[in-house]
Each structure stands twice: as structure tokens, then as C-alpha cells.
PDB file of C-alpha atoms (C1' of nucleotides) in Angstrom:
ATOM      1  CA  MET A1318     -77.091  40.048 -40.834  1.00  0.00           C
ATOM      2  CA  PHE A1319     -76.479  36.450 -39.794  1.00  0.00           C
ATOM      3  CA  ILE A1320     -73.211  34.977 -41.304  1.00  0.00           C
ATOM      4  CA  SER A1321     -72.234  31.471 -40.969  1.00  0.00           C
ATOM      5  CA  LEU A1322     -68.763  29.725 -42.336  1.00  0.00           C
ATOM      6  CA  ASP A1323     -68.003  26.177 -43.278  1.00  0.00           C
ATOM      7  CA  LEU A1324     -64.676  25.913 -41.566  1.00  0.00           C
ATOM      8  CA  GLN A1325     -64.738  22.535 -43.191  1.00  0.00           C
ATOM      9  CA  SER A1326     -65.191  23.608 -46.798  1.00  0.00           C
ATOM     10  CA  GLU A1327     -62.247  23.701 -49.052  1.00  0.00           C
ATOM     11  CA  SER A1328     -62.796  27.241 -49.936  1.00  0.00           C
ATOM     12  CA  PRO A1329     -60.956  29.698 -47.852  1.00  0.00           C
ATOM     13  CA  ILE A1330     -62.642  31.252 -45.230  1.00  0.00           C
ATOM     14  CA  TYR A1331     -61.858  34.780 -45.779  1.00  0.00           C
ATOM     15  CA  LEU A1332     -63.454  33.865 -49.492  1.00  0.00           C
ATOM     16  CA  GLN A1333     -66.429  32.537 -47.946  1.00  0.00           C
ATOM     17  CA  LEU A1334     -67.081  35.725 -45.953  1.00  0.00           C
ATOM     18  CA  ARG A1335     -66.426  38.066 -48.749  1.00  0.00           C
ATOM     19  CA  ASN A1336     -68.843  36.043 -50.751  1.00  0.00           C
ATOM     20  CA  LYS A1337     -71.247  35.981 -48.014  1.00  0.00           C
ATOM     21  CA  ILE A1338     -71.148  39.942 -47.478  1.00  0.00           C
ATOM     22  CA  ILE A1339     -71.556  40.213 -51.399  1.00  0.00           C
ATOM     23  CA  GLU A1340     -74.740  38.078 -51.088  1.00  0.00           C
ATOM     24  CA  GLY A1341     -75.763  40.364 -48.487  1.00  0.00           C
ATOM     25  CA  ILE A1342     -75.616  43.436 -50.690  1.00  0.00           C
ATOM     26  CA  ALA A1343     -77.372  41.498 -53.858  1.00  0.00           C
ATOM     27  CA  SER A1344     -80.227  40.798 -51.369  1.00  0.00           C
ATOM     28  CA  LYS A1345     -80.418  44.238 -50.037  1.00  0.00           C
ATOM     29  CA  GLN A1346     -79.914  42.474 -46.379  1.00  0.00           C
ATOM     30  CA  LEU A1347     -76.986  45.244 -46.423  1.00  0.00           C
ATOM     31  CA  LYS A1348     -77.758  48.513 -47.754  1.00  0.00           C
ATOM     32  CA  PRO A1349     -75.381  51.582 -49.044  1.00  0.00           C
ATOM     33  CA  GLY A1350     -74.210  53.306 -45.658  1.00  0.00           C
ATOM     34  CA  ASP A1351     -75.019  50.350 -43.322  1.00  0.00           C
ATOM     35  CA  PRO A1352     -71.993  49.396 -41.021  1.00  0.00           C
ATOM     36  CA  LEU A1353     -70.361  46.430 -40.687  1.00  0.00           C
ATOM     37  CA  PRO A1354     -68.520  44.718 -37.299  1.00  0.00           C
ATOM     38  CA  SER A1355     -65.014  45.565 -36.637  1.00  0.00           C
ATOM     39  CA  VAL A1356     -62.548  43.085 -37.692  1.00  0.00           C
ATOM     40  CA  ARG A1357     -61.866  42.236 -33.956  1.00  0.00           C
ATOM     41  CA  ASN A1358     -66.119  41.904 -33.076  1.00  0.00           C
ATOM     42  CA  LEU A1359     -66.481  39.805 -36.298  1.00  0.00           C
ATOM     43  CA  ALA A1360     -63.486  37.525 -35.741  1.00  0.00           C
ATOM     44  CA  LYS A1361     -64.440  37.039 -32.314  1.00  0.00           C
ATOM     45  CA  ASP A1362     -68.226  36.171 -33.119  1.00  0.00           C
ATOM     46  CA  LEU A1363     -67.191  33.965 -36.012  1.00  0.00           C
ATOM     47  CA  GLY A1364     -64.529  32.342 -33.856  1.00  0.00           C
ATOM     48  CA  VAL A1365     -61.447  33.197 -36.379  1.00  0.00           C
ATOM     49  CA  ASN A1366     -58.468  35.381 -36.411  1.00  0.00           C
ATOM     50  CA  MET A1367     -58.908  39.028 -36.879  1.00  0.00           C
ATOM     51  CA  HIS A1368     -56.572  38.919 -39.952  1.00  0.00           C
ATOM     52  CA  THR A1369     -58.865  36.636 -41.836  1.00  0.00           C
ATOM     53  CA  ILE A1370     -61.509  39.022 -41.459  1.00  0.00           C
ATOM     54  CA  ASN A1371     -58.971  42.073 -42.219  1.00  0.00           C
ATOM     55  CA  LYS A1372     -58.229  40.018 -45.534  1.00  0.00           C
ATOM     56  CA  ALA A1373     -61.937  39.775 -46.792  1.00  0.00           C
ATOM     57  CA  TYR A1374     -62.720  43.248 -45.775  1.00  0.00           C
ATOM     58  CA  GLN A1375     -59.657  44.001 -48.193  1.00  0.00           C
ATOM     59  CA  LEU A1376     -60.653  42.430 -50.949  1.00  0.00           C
ATOM     60  CA  LEU A1377     -64.154  44.013 -50.806  1.00  0.00           C
ATOM     61  CA  LYS A1378     -62.512  47.458 -50.105  1.00  0.00           C
ATOM     62  CA  THR A1379     -60.454  46.695 -53.266  1.00  0.00           C
ATOM     63  CA  ASP A1380     -63.448  45.823 -55.446  1.00  0.00           C
ATOM     64  CA  GLY A1381     -65.237  49.077 -54.332  1.00  0.00           C
ATOM     65  CA  PHE A1382     -67.989  47.115 -52.183  1.00  0.00           C
ATOM     66  CA  ILE A1383     -67.220  48.810 -48.998  1.00  0.00           C
ATOM     67  CA  GLN A1384     -65.742  51.670 -47.581  1.00  0.00           C
ATOM     68  CA  ILE A1385     -63.176  51.808 -44.501  1.00  0.00           C
ATOM     69  CA  HIS A1386     -62.606  54.907 -42.507  1.00  0.00           C
ATOM     70  CA  ARG A1387     -59.233  54.547 -40.348  1.00  0.00           C
ATOM     71  CA  GLN A1388     -60.971  55.269 -37.104  1.00  0.00           C
ATOM     72  CA  LYS A1389     -64.751  55.333 -37.946  1.00  0.00           C
ATOM     73  CA  GLY A1390     -65.163  51.724 -39.359  1.00  0.00           C
ATOM     74  CA  VAL A1391     -66.216  49.845 -42.298  1.00  0.00           C
ATOM     75  CA  VAL A1392     -69.430  50.659 -43.967  1.00  0.00           C
ATOM     76  CA  ILE A1393     -70.989  49.176 -47.290  1.00  0.00           C
ATOM     77  CA  ASN A1394     -70.024  51.730 -49.924  1.00  0.00           C
ATOM     78  CA  PRO A1395     -72.708  54.679 -49.878  1.00  0.00           C
ATOM     79  CA  ASP A1396     -71.794  56.268 -52.867  1.00  0.00           C
ATOM     80  CA  GLY A1397     -72.840  53.025 -54.927  1.00  0.00           C
ATOM     81  CA  PHE A1398     -71.305  50.081 -56.364  1.00  0.00           C
ATOM     82  CA  PRO A1399     -68.694  48.990 -58.999  1.00  0.00           C
ATOM     83  CA  GLU A1400     -70.031  48.635 -62.683  1.00  0.00           C
ATOM     84  CA  VAL A1401     -70.283  45.608 -65.121  1.00  0.00           C
ATOM     85  CA  THR A1402     -66.569  46.147 -66.347  1.00  0.00           C
ATOM     86  CA  ALA A1403     -64.866  44.788 -69.341  1.00  0.00           C
ATOM     87  CA  ASP A1404     -62.789  42.679 -66.532  1.00  0.00           C
ATOM     88  CA  PHE A1405     -66.127  41.370 -64.655  1.00  0.00           C
ATOM     89  CA  VAL A1406     -67.425  39.942 -67.442  1.00  0.00           C
ATOM     90  CA  GLU A1407     -63.936  38.271 -68.462  1.00  0.00           C
ATOM     91  CA  LYS A1408     -63.704  37.170 -65.140  1.00  0.00           C
ATOM     92  CA  ILE A1409     -67.121  35.736 -64.448  1.00  0.00           C
ATOM     93  CA  LYS A1410     -66.825  34.194 -68.183  1.00  0.00           C
ATOM     94  CA  GLU A1411     -63.839  32.036 -67.278  1.00  0.00           C
ATOM     95  CA  GLU A1412     -65.082  31.141 -63.947  1.00  0.00           C
ATOM     96  CA  LEU A1413     -68.390  29.953 -65.688  1.00  0.00           C
ATOM     97  CA  ARG A1414     -66.686  27.933 -68.509  1.00  0.00           C
ATOM     98  CA  PRO A1415     -65.678  25.069 -66.593  1.00  0.00           C
ATOM     99  CA  MET A1416     -68.809  24.459 -65.240  1.00  0.00           C
ATOM    100  CA  LEU A1417     -71.047  24.981 -68.071  1.00  0.00           C
ATOM    101  CA  ALA A1418     -68.942  22.666 -70.188  1.00  0.00           C
ATOM    102  CA  GLU A1419     -69.380  19.800 -67.549  1.00  0.00           C
ATOM    103  CA  ALA A1420     -72.740  20.297 -68.075  1.00  0.00           C
ATOM    104  CA  ILE A1421     -72.989  20.226 -71.224  1.00  0.00           C
ATOM    105  CA  CYS A1422     -71.014  16.854 -71.246  1.00  0.00           C
ATOM    106  CA  ARG A1423     -73.520  15.871 -68.409  1.00  0.00           C
ATOM    107  CA  GLY A1424     -76.435  16.369 -71.312  1.00  0.00           C
ATOM    108  CA  MET A1425     -78.057  19.565 -69.749  1.00  0.00           C
ATOM    109  CA  THR A1426     -79.691  21.567 -72.468  1.00  0.00           C
ATOM    110  CA  GLN A1427     -79.490  25.349 -72.869  1.00  0.00           C
ATOM    111  CA  GLU A1428     -83.005  25.450 -71.521  1.00  0.00           C
ATOM    112  CA  GLU A1429     -82.036  23.488 -68.406  1.00  0.00           C
ATOM    113  CA  VAL A1430     -79.469  25.892 -67.918  1.00  0.00           C
ATOM    114  CA  ARG A1431     -81.359  29.047 -68.477  1.00  0.00           C
ATOM    115  CA  ARG A1432     -84.082  27.899 -65.961  1.00  0.00           C
ATOM    116  CA  LEU A1433     -80.940  26.829 -63.512  1.00  0.00           C
ATOM    117  CA  CYS A1434     -79.528  30.416 -63.495  1.00  0.00           C
ATOM    118  CA  ASP A1435     -82.501  32.324 -63.490  1.00  0.00           C
ATOM    119  CA  ASN A1436     -83.907  30.506 -60.268  1.00  0.00           C
ATOM    120  CA  LEU A1437     -80.693  30.984 -58.326  1.00  0.00           C
ATOM    121  CA  TYR A1438     -80.674  34.553 -59.723  1.00  0.00           C
ATOM    122  CA  LYS A1439     -84.077  35.188 -57.915  1.00  0.00           C
ATOM    123  CA  GLU A1440     -82.993  33.111 -54.817  1.00  0.00           C
ATOM    124  CA  ILE A1441     -80.115  35.406 -54.501  1.00  0.00           C
ATOM    125  CA  ALA A1442     -82.344  38.549 -54.987  1.00  0.00           C
ATOM    126  CA  GLU A1443     -84.697  37.436 -52.669  1.00  0.00           C
ATOM    127  CA  GLY A1444     -82.078  36.662 -50.124  1.00  0.00           C
ATOM    128  CA  GLY A1445     -82.822  33.093 -50.057  1.00  0.00           C
ATOM    129  CA  ALA A1446     -81.813  29.393 -49.353  1.00  0.00           C
ATOM    130  CA  ALA A1447     -78.302  28.261 -48.051  1.00  0.00           C
ATOM    131  CA  GLU A1448     -79.372  30.229 -44.592  1.00  0.00           C
TER     132      GLU A1448
ATOM    133  CA  MET B 976     -56.812  18.118 -79.477  1.00  0.00           C
ATOM    134  CA  PHE B 977     -54.486  21.302 -78.863  1.00  0.00           C
ATOM    135  CA  ILE B 978     -53.903  21.986 -74.983  1.00  0.00           C
ATOM    136  CA  SER B 979     -52.563  25.020 -73.730  1.00  0.00           C
ATOM    137  CA  LEU B 980     -52.002  26.005 -70.117  1.00  0.00           C
ATOM    138  CA  ASP B 981     -51.150  28.912 -68.316  1.00  0.00           C
ATOM    139  CA  LEU B 982     -48.388  28.414 -66.061  1.00  0.00           C
ATOM    140  CA  GLN B 983     -49.001  31.796 -64.264  1.00  0.00           C
ATOM    141  CA  SER B 984     -52.487  31.186 -63.560  1.00  0.00           C
ATOM    142  CA  GLU B 985     -53.718  30.961 -60.039  1.00  0.00           C
ATOM    143  CA  SER B 986     -55.432  27.697 -61.173  1.00  0.00           C
ATOM    144  CA  PRO B 987     -53.740  24.710 -60.331  1.00  0.00           C
ATOM    145  CA  ILE B 988     -52.147  22.882 -63.420  1.00  0.00           C
ATOM    146  CA  TYR B 989     -53.929  19.701 -62.938  1.00  0.00           C
ATOM    147  CA  LEU B 990     -57.433  21.349 -62.773  1.00  0.00           C
ATOM    148  CA  GLN B 991     -56.727  23.542 -65.891  1.00  0.00           C
ATOM    149  CA  LEU B 992     -55.973  20.297 -67.665  1.00  0.00           C
ATOM    150  CA  ARG B 993     -58.965  18.351 -66.065  1.00  0.00           C
ATOM    151  CA  ASN B 994     -61.158  21.614 -67.764  1.00  0.00           C
ATOM    152  CA  LYS B 995     -59.687  21.554 -71.008  1.00  0.00           C
ATOM    153  CA  ILE B 996     -60.591  17.823 -71.428  1.00  0.00           C
ATOM    154  CA  ILE B 997     -64.015  18.388 -69.996  1.00  0.00           C
ATOM    155  CA  GLU B 998     -64.422  21.337 -72.691  1.00  0.00           C
ATOM    156  CA  GLY B 999     -63.036  19.183 -75.185  1.00  0.00           C
ATOM    157  CA  ILE B1000     -65.647  16.793 -74.884  1.00  0.00           C
ATOM    158  CA  ALA B1001     -68.365  19.132 -74.465  1.00  0.00           C
ATOM    159  CA  SER B1002     -67.073  20.794 -78.282  1.00  0.00           C
ATOM    160  CA  LYS B1003     -67.302  17.224 -79.436  1.00  0.00           C
ATOM    161  CA  GLN B1004     -63.583  17.651 -80.440  1.00  0.00           C
ATOM    162  CA  LEU B1005     -63.108  14.505 -78.021  1.00  0.00           C
ATOM    163  CA  LYS B1006     -65.513  11.685 -78.675  1.00  0.00           C
ATOM    164  CA  PRO B1007     -66.386   8.643 -76.994  1.00  0.00           C
ATOM    165  CA  GLY B1008     -63.567   6.366 -77.489  1.00  0.00           C
ATOM    166  CA  ASP B1009     -60.797   8.520 -78.444  1.00  0.00           C
ATOM    167  CA  PRO B1010     -57.676   7.815 -76.961  1.00  0.00           C
ATOM    168  CA  LEU B1011     -55.586  10.301 -74.530  1.00  0.00           C
ATOM    169  CA  PRO B1012     -51.901  10.603 -74.490  1.00  0.00           C
ATOM    170  CA  SER B1013     -50.423   8.457 -71.858  1.00  0.00           C
ATOM    171  CA  VAL B1014     -49.495  10.220 -68.555  1.00  0.00           C
ATOM    172  CA  ARG B1015     -45.643  10.424 -69.607  1.00  0.00           C
ATOM    173  CA  ASN B1016     -46.103  11.710 -73.135  1.00  0.00           C
ATOM    174  CA  LEU B1017     -48.483  14.374 -72.146  1.00  0.00           C
ATOM    175  CA  ALA B1018     -46.270  15.577 -69.329  1.00  0.00           C
ATOM    176  CA  LYS B1019     -43.349  15.915 -72.147  1.00  0.00           C
ATOM    177  CA  ASP B1020     -45.609  17.537 -74.550  1.00  0.00           C
ATOM    178  CA  LEU B1021     -46.750  20.610 -71.945  1.00  0.00           C
ATOM    179  CA  GLY B1022     -43.583  20.485 -70.180  1.00  0.00           C
ATOM    180  CA  VAL B1023     -44.883  19.595 -66.804  1.00  0.00           C
ATOM    181  CA  ASN B1024     -44.519  16.591 -64.196  1.00  0.00           C
ATOM    182  CA  MET B1025     -46.089  13.133 -64.844  1.00  0.00           C
ATOM    183  CA  HIS B1026     -47.825  13.269 -61.526  1.00  0.00           C
ATOM    184  CA  THR B1027     -49.584  16.423 -62.574  1.00  0.00           C
ATOM    185  CA  ILE B1028     -51.107  15.027 -65.488  1.00  0.00           C
ATOM    186  CA  ASN B1029     -52.239  11.866 -63.574  1.00  0.00           C
ATOM    187  CA  LYS B1030     -53.722  13.898 -60.938  1.00  0.00           C
ATOM    188  CA  ALA B1031     -55.996  15.410 -63.461  1.00  0.00           C
ATOM    189  CA  TYR B1032     -56.692  11.896 -65.290  1.00  0.00           C
ATOM    190  CA  GLN B1033     -57.671  10.704 -61.595  1.00  0.00           C
ATOM    191  CA  LEU B1034     -59.913  13.250 -61.151  1.00  0.00           C
ATOM    192  CA  LEU B1035     -61.671  12.669 -64.715  1.00  0.00           C
ATOM    193  CA  LYS B1036     -61.912   8.952 -64.333  1.00  0.00           C
ATOM    194  CA  THR B1037     -63.503   9.412 -60.741  1.00  0.00           C
ATOM    195  CA  ASP B1038     -66.304  11.437 -62.353  1.00  0.00           C
ATOM    196  CA  GLY B1039     -66.514   8.857 -65.432  1.00  0.00           C
ATOM    197  CA  PHE B1040     -65.353  11.026 -68.202  1.00  0.00           C
ATOM    198  CA  ILE B1041     -62.437   8.709 -69.136  1.00  0.00           C
ATOM    199  CA  GLN B1042     -61.195   5.248 -68.838  1.00  0.00           C
ATOM    200  CA  ILE B1043     -58.099   3.871 -67.808  1.00  0.00           C
ATOM    201  CA  HIS B1044     -57.100   0.616 -68.971  1.00  0.00           C
ATOM    202  CA  ARG B1045     -54.014  -0.209 -66.853  1.00  0.00           C
ATOM    203  CA  GLN B1046     -51.888  -1.368 -69.609  1.00  0.00           C
ATOM    204  CA  LYS B1047     -53.730  -0.007 -72.835  1.00  0.00           C
ATOM    205  CA  GLY B1048     -54.041   3.298 -71.844  1.00  0.00           C
ATOM    206  CA  VAL B1049     -56.716   6.379 -71.489  1.00  0.00           C
ATOM    207  CA  VAL B1050     -59.861   6.771 -73.487  1.00  0.00           C
ATOM    208  CA  ILE B1051     -62.530   8.986 -73.297  1.00  0.00           C
ATOM    209  CA  ASN B1052     -65.451   6.796 -71.932  1.00  0.00           C
ATOM    210  CA  PRO B1053     -67.196   5.006 -74.684  1.00  0.00           C
ATOM    211  CA  ASP B1054     -69.938   4.034 -72.298  1.00  0.00           C
ATOM    212  CA  GLY B1055     -71.238   7.844 -71.773  1.00  0.00           C
ATOM    213  CA  PHE B1056     -70.787  10.396 -69.545  1.00  0.00           C
ATOM    214  CA  PRO B1057     -72.445  10.948 -66.107  1.00  0.00           C
ATOM    215  CA  GLU B1058     -75.887  12.371 -65.594  1.00  0.00           C
ATOM    216  CA  VAL B1059     -77.113  15.724 -64.437  1.00  0.00           C
ATOM    217  CA  THR B1060     -77.263  14.486 -60.675  1.00  0.00           C
ATOM    218  CA  ALA B1061     -78.313  15.948 -57.698  1.00  0.00           C
ATOM    219  CA  ASP B1062     -74.888  16.262 -56.445  1.00  0.00           C
ATOM    220  CA  PHE B1063     -73.730  17.949 -59.702  1.00  0.00           C
ATOM    221  CA  VAL B1064     -76.921  20.554 -59.452  1.00  0.00           C
ATOM    222  CA  GLU B1065     -75.961  21.542 -55.869  1.00  0.00           C
ATOM    223  CA  LYS B1066     -71.848  21.697 -56.685  1.00  0.00           C
ATOM    224  CA  ILE B1067     -72.704  24.015 -59.696  1.00  0.00           C
ATOM    225  CA  LYS B1068     -75.284  26.319 -58.076  1.00  0.00           C
ATOM    226  CA  GLU B1069     -73.045  26.789 -55.048  1.00  0.00           C
ATOM    227  CA  GLU B1070     -70.073  27.519 -57.134  1.00  0.00           C
ATOM    228  CA  LEU B1071     -72.308  29.950 -59.376  1.00  0.00           C
ATOM    229  CA  ARG B1072     -74.053  31.707 -56.411  1.00  0.00           C
ATOM    230  CA  PRO B1073     -71.111  33.999 -55.571  1.00  0.00           C
ATOM    231  CA  MET B1074     -70.703  34.960 -59.394  1.00  0.00           C
ATOM    232  CA  LEU B1075     -74.250  35.737 -59.728  1.00  0.00           C
ATOM    233  CA  ALA B1076     -74.568  37.902 -56.396  1.00  0.00           C
ATOM    234  CA  GLU B1077     -71.678  39.893 -57.680  1.00  0.00           C
ATOM    235  CA  ALA B1078     -73.340  40.356 -61.145  1.00  0.00           C
ATOM    236  CA  ILE B1079     -76.380  41.515 -59.049  1.00  0.00           C
ATOM    237  CA  CYS B1080     -74.445  43.884 -56.923  1.00  0.00           C
ATOM    238  CA  ARG B1081     -72.969  45.483 -60.125  1.00  0.00           C
ATOM    239  CA  GLY B1082     -76.354  46.254 -61.842  1.00  0.00           C
ATOM    240  CA  MET B1083     -76.796  43.321 -64.191  1.00  0.00           C
ATOM    241  CA  THR B1084     -80.091  42.431 -64.842  1.00  0.00           C
ATOM    242  CA  GLN B1085     -81.633  38.899 -65.333  1.00  0.00           C
ATOM    243  CA  GLU B1086     -81.776  39.151 -68.877  1.00  0.00           C
ATOM    244  CA  GLU B1087     -78.265  40.376 -69.284  1.00  0.00           C
ATOM    245  CA  VAL B1088     -77.093  37.391 -67.122  1.00  0.00           C
ATOM    246  CA  ARG B1089     -79.371  35.221 -69.370  1.00  0.00           C
ATOM    247  CA  ARG B1090     -77.769  36.246 -72.367  1.00  0.00           C
ATOM    248  CA  LEU B1091     -74.101  35.817 -71.102  1.00  0.00           C
ATOM    249  CA  CYS B1092     -75.042  32.290 -70.404  1.00  0.00           C
ATOM    250  CA  ASP B1093     -76.970  31.602 -73.686  1.00  0.00           C
ATOM    251  CA  ASN B1094     -73.681  33.228 -75.694  1.00  0.00           C
ATOM    252  CA  LEU B1095     -70.975  31.150 -73.353  1.00  0.00           C
ATOM    253  CA  TYR B1096     -73.010  27.844 -73.772  1.00  0.00           C
ATOM    254  CA  LYS B1097     -72.943  27.959 -77.602  1.00  0.00           C
ATOM    255  CA  GLU B1098     -69.310  29.314 -77.460  1.00  0.00           C
ATOM    256  CA  ILE B1099     -68.538  26.095 -75.479  1.00  0.00           C
ATOM    257  CA  ALA B1100     -70.449  23.848 -77.554  1.00  0.00           C
ATOM    258  CA  GLU B1101     -68.935  25.332 -81.024  1.00  0.00           C
ATOM    259  CA  GLY B1102     -65.502  24.703 -79.398  1.00  0.00           C
ATOM    260  CA  GLY B1103     -64.906  28.625 -79.746  1.00  0.00           C
ATOM    261  CA  ALA B1104     -62.951  30.916 -78.542  1.00  0.00           C
ATOM    262  CA  ALA B1105     -59.948  30.985 -75.611  1.00  0.00           C
ATOM    263  CA  GLU B1106     -58.097  28.906 -77.962  1.00  0.00           C
TER     264      GLU B1106
ATOM    265  C1'  DT C1337     -35.609  -8.708 -74.671  1.00  0.00           C
ATOM    266  C1'  DA C1338     -36.679  -3.742 -75.121  1.00  0.00           C
ATOM    267  C1'  DA C1339     -40.378  -0.309 -74.622  1.00  0.00           C
ATOM    268  C1'  DC C1340     -44.180   1.029 -73.183  1.00  0.00           C
ATOM    269  C1'  DT C1341     -48.554   1.608 -70.152  1.00  0.00           C
ATOM    270  C1'  DG C1342     -50.783   3.310 -65.523  1.00  0.00           C
ATOM    271  C1'  DT C1343     -49.731   2.841 -60.494  1.00  0.00           C
ATOM    272  C1'  DT C1344     -47.336   3.779 -56.180  1.00  0.00           C
ATOM    273  C1'  DC C1345     -43.833   5.318 -52.929  1.00  0.00           C
ATOM    274  C1'  DT C1346     -40.812   8.462 -50.684  1.00  0.00           C
ATOM    275  C1'  DA C1347     -39.039  13.327 -50.628  1.00  0.00           C
ATOM    276  C1'  DT C1348     -38.854  17.937 -51.625  1.00  0.00           C
ATOM    277  C1'  DA C1349     -39.672  23.076 -52.425  1.00  0.00           C
ATOM    278  C1'  DA C1350     -43.038  26.658 -53.092  1.00  0.00           C
ATOM    279  C1'  DT C1351     -47.056  28.845 -52.076  1.00  0.00           C
ATOM    280  C1'  DT C1352     -51.340  29.733 -49.759  1.00  0.00           C
ATOM    281  C1'  DA C1353     -54.082  30.022 -45.783  1.00  0.00           C
ATOM    282  C1'  DA C1354     -54.640  30.551 -40.916  1.00  0.00           C
ATOM    283  C1'  DT C1355     -53.286  31.428 -36.405  1.00  0.00           C
ATOM    284  C1'  DA C1356     -50.738  34.127 -32.971  1.00  0.00           C
ATOM    285  C1'  DT C1357     -48.429  38.130 -30.820  1.00  0.00           C
ATOM    286  C1'  DA C1358     -47.625  42.740 -30.597  1.00  0.00           C
ATOM    287  C1'  DA C1359     -47.165  47.417 -31.641  1.00  0.00           C
ATOM    288  C1'  DC C1360     -48.826  51.953 -33.707  1.00  0.00           C
ATOM    289  C1'  DA C1361     -51.805  56.188 -34.977  1.00  0.00           C
ATOM    290  C1'  DG C1362     -55.929  58.329 -34.155  1.00  0.00           C
ATOM    291  C1'  DA C1363     -60.296  58.884 -32.831  1.00  0.00           C
ATOM    292  C1'  DT C1364     -63.955  58.845 -28.634  1.00  0.00           C
ATOM    293  C1'  DA C1365     -66.146  58.486 -24.076  1.00  0.00           C
ATOM    294  C1'  DT C1366     -65.541  58.712 -19.765  1.00  0.00           C
TER     295       DT C1366
ATOM    296  C1'  DA D1296     -56.228  62.693 -19.231  1.00  0.00           C
ATOM    297  C1'  DT D1297     -56.660  57.995 -19.455  1.00  0.00           C
ATOM    298  C1'  DA D1298     -59.006  53.763 -21.004  1.00  0.00           C
ATOM    299  C1'  DT D1299     -60.935  51.883 -24.903  1.00  0.00           C
ATOM    300  C1'  DC D1300     -61.874  51.447 -29.297  1.00  0.00           C
ATOM    301  C1'  DT D1301     -60.961  51.963 -34.491  1.00  0.00           C
ATOM    302  C1'  DG D1302     -57.911  49.971 -39.161  1.00  0.00           C
ATOM    303  C1'  DT D1303     -53.300  48.879 -39.863  1.00  0.00           C
ATOM    304  C1'  DT D1304     -48.704  46.851 -40.048  1.00  0.00           C
ATOM    305  C1'  DA D1305     -44.696  43.553 -38.710  1.00  0.00           C
ATOM    306  C1'  DT D1306     -42.869  39.305 -37.538  1.00  0.00           C
ATOM    307  C1'  DA D1307     -43.384  34.239 -36.826  1.00  0.00           C
ATOM    308  C1'  DT D1308     -45.386  29.726 -37.001  1.00  0.00           C
ATOM    309  C1'  DT D1309     -47.962  25.989 -38.611  1.00  0.00           C
ATOM    310  C1'  DA D1310     -50.892  23.346 -41.809  1.00  0.00           C
ATOM    311  C1'  DA D1311     -52.246  22.295 -46.387  1.00  0.00           C
ATOM    312  C1'  DT D1312     -51.700  22.179 -51.020  1.00  0.00           C
ATOM    313  C1'  DT D1313     -49.518  22.158 -55.579  1.00  0.00           C
ATOM    314  C1'  DA D1314     -45.793  20.749 -58.261  1.00  0.00           C
ATOM    315  C1'  DT D1315     -41.677  18.394 -59.076  1.00  0.00           C
ATOM    316  C1'  DA D1316     -38.396  14.444 -58.937  1.00  0.00           C
ATOM    317  C1'  DG D1317     -36.656   9.840 -59.236  1.00  0.00           C
ATOM    318  C1'  DA D1318     -37.347   5.290 -58.428  1.00  0.00           C
ATOM    319  C1'  DA D1319     -39.712   1.158 -58.870  1.00  0.00           C
ATOM    320  C1'  DC D1320     -43.508  -2.300 -59.990  1.00  0.00           C
ATOM    321  C1'  DA D1321     -46.814  -5.438 -62.762  1.00  0.00           C
ATOM    322  C1'  DG D1322     -48.482  -6.086 -66.872  1.00  0.00           C
ATOM    323  C1'  DT D1323     -48.783  -5.544 -71.926  1.00  0.00           C
ATOM    324  C1'  DT D1324     -47.070  -5.005 -76.942  1.00  0.00           C
ATOM    325  C1'  DA D1325     -43.328  -4.805 -80.426  1.00  0.00           C
TER     326       DA D1325
END
DNA sequence: TAACTGTTCTATAATTAATATAACAGATAT
DNA sequence: ATATCTGTTATATTAATTATAGAACAGTTA
């Protein structure tokens, strides 16, 4: 999978990387069991520091999206992915709230919001756009 | 309108405040022309620094949600609010993308996402929850 | 005149993000 | 065995962001 980072973004590099991999899983470009590059190799490829890669990997490991075998390497979790927990729903709602509030202020209808989400959902699932 | 901040949150205070005011507008607790407290008074009420309040106000002014009259004070923009611009749609999509991707990884269906958004939209518009 | 507005300036402290080296333990290939 | 690769850990430094503090300014308003 090809990964591009925006070094000018206000979003931290390690978070961008974490999100790109999540998107890779969502679009099935990355499947359970697939290997990921070593922290050093990916760091070299992307032109960033090893620890930045490691930070992203640690996040993904903690959340259960990848497994890290100490000497074998890193793989997309072969045992499946975390469920839709109450914590996750709470997190997504609190992140979504400010966006939705601004959308309402700007006059977006519920129908328009629904269409935007629907389209984005499909776009992600098909691995499209922003690449 | 009553405003509460979470000083333990990882989200900056000035952003929390900016978002609370946006949510106040979305729920019509704050209407065009309504006055907002002076930076000094609000700072005292919330127990934070004047400059932190000012930073939030400047954001809201730049985006067109409030007007700041140099000696009169701060009011919710009486001339209406910004439109749904292409920039805004782009911004909301890029913020939404990682959340939706993770939701997909966790097995949320499009229908479940739609329900979550619908419910949150209504909740915000009615000024409910998280208060 | 006194008290209030937003604004601007300078300064400081704490935290976060990213980088740079270096070393370690364990596995693997030559 | 030796060299090379894995993730991990430790220390250190730099830069940017966040929040605070105090002071001053220009222009109302009471």
C-alpha cells in the first residue's frame, strides 16, 4: 500500500500514519495477516524518524488493529478487529459533535449531512479519493 | 448560556470554548444579535486567562460567527452565518474520514453510521446532552 | 474622571511532536 | 560464529503549541 504524508499538516505525522493504516484496513487494501514494513524501513521510505513510526504502531497495537511480534515483525491483526464498544461510540460522538454543530450553523440539513456521510462511507470502503 | 470546560481534556481550552459557542448557535440558545460576555468577564467566570477567551473569539470572528465591535462588545453575528462553502465541506470530510474508517474497521454498517449521525444531529439541534 | 470595551506587546512555563543516537535481546541468514 | 535484521528502551535536544501573566493603548460609556 502506498502511503503519503503531509509534513505541512497541523495533524501530527504519527496520527496521519495511524489513520492511513486504518483507512487501508477499511478499504481492504490491508487484510488480516498482511505484513507491515519494519519501523526502520518505513521511516526511511517516508523520510521521517523511526520513533515517529513506532508511535503510530504502538497506537494501532493498543487498539488491536495490528500485532507486533518482537522478532518477526508487524502484521495486520489476523484474529480480527476491535468491536464497536461503548467507548468508541462515545469517542466518535464527541469528535463529531463540533463538526455537526458547525454544519447546522451553516445551514446544512439533516438530509445533506446524511448524503455526505453516505458518500464518504462508500468512498472509504472502496479505497477511493485523497490518493 | 451556561458553559462548562474540561480543563483535563486534551482538547485546548480555546477550542472547547469555540465549539461550545458554535453548539449554542446550532441549538438556538444563542441567536443573531445576542451579546456575549467581555473577554475579561468570561475569563473570570470560567477561571481561565483573558487571552484564552480572546483566542476563541478571534477564531469565531474570522469564521463569521460573531462580530466584535471595538468598544461595544461581542455579539452573535446579526447578519447571518457563513454558508456551506467548498472549503468547509473539504474540511469536514478530512476530519470525518479517519473516524468513519475506524468505524468501518470495527464493523459498523452504513445504516448504523447513518443512525448515529441522525441522532446526534437532532440532539445538537435540540440543545441536548453533554450538559 | 472612572470604569469599561477589544487589542497589542512582551515574557514565561508546561506540554507535545519530532528528531538524533545509542544500546539491548532475540531471531535469522550466510 | 558472525553479521544483520527485528522491536524496544533510554537519553537528549529542538521547535511549536497552549496557557498564563502583567502592562499598556484607544475609544466608549456612566
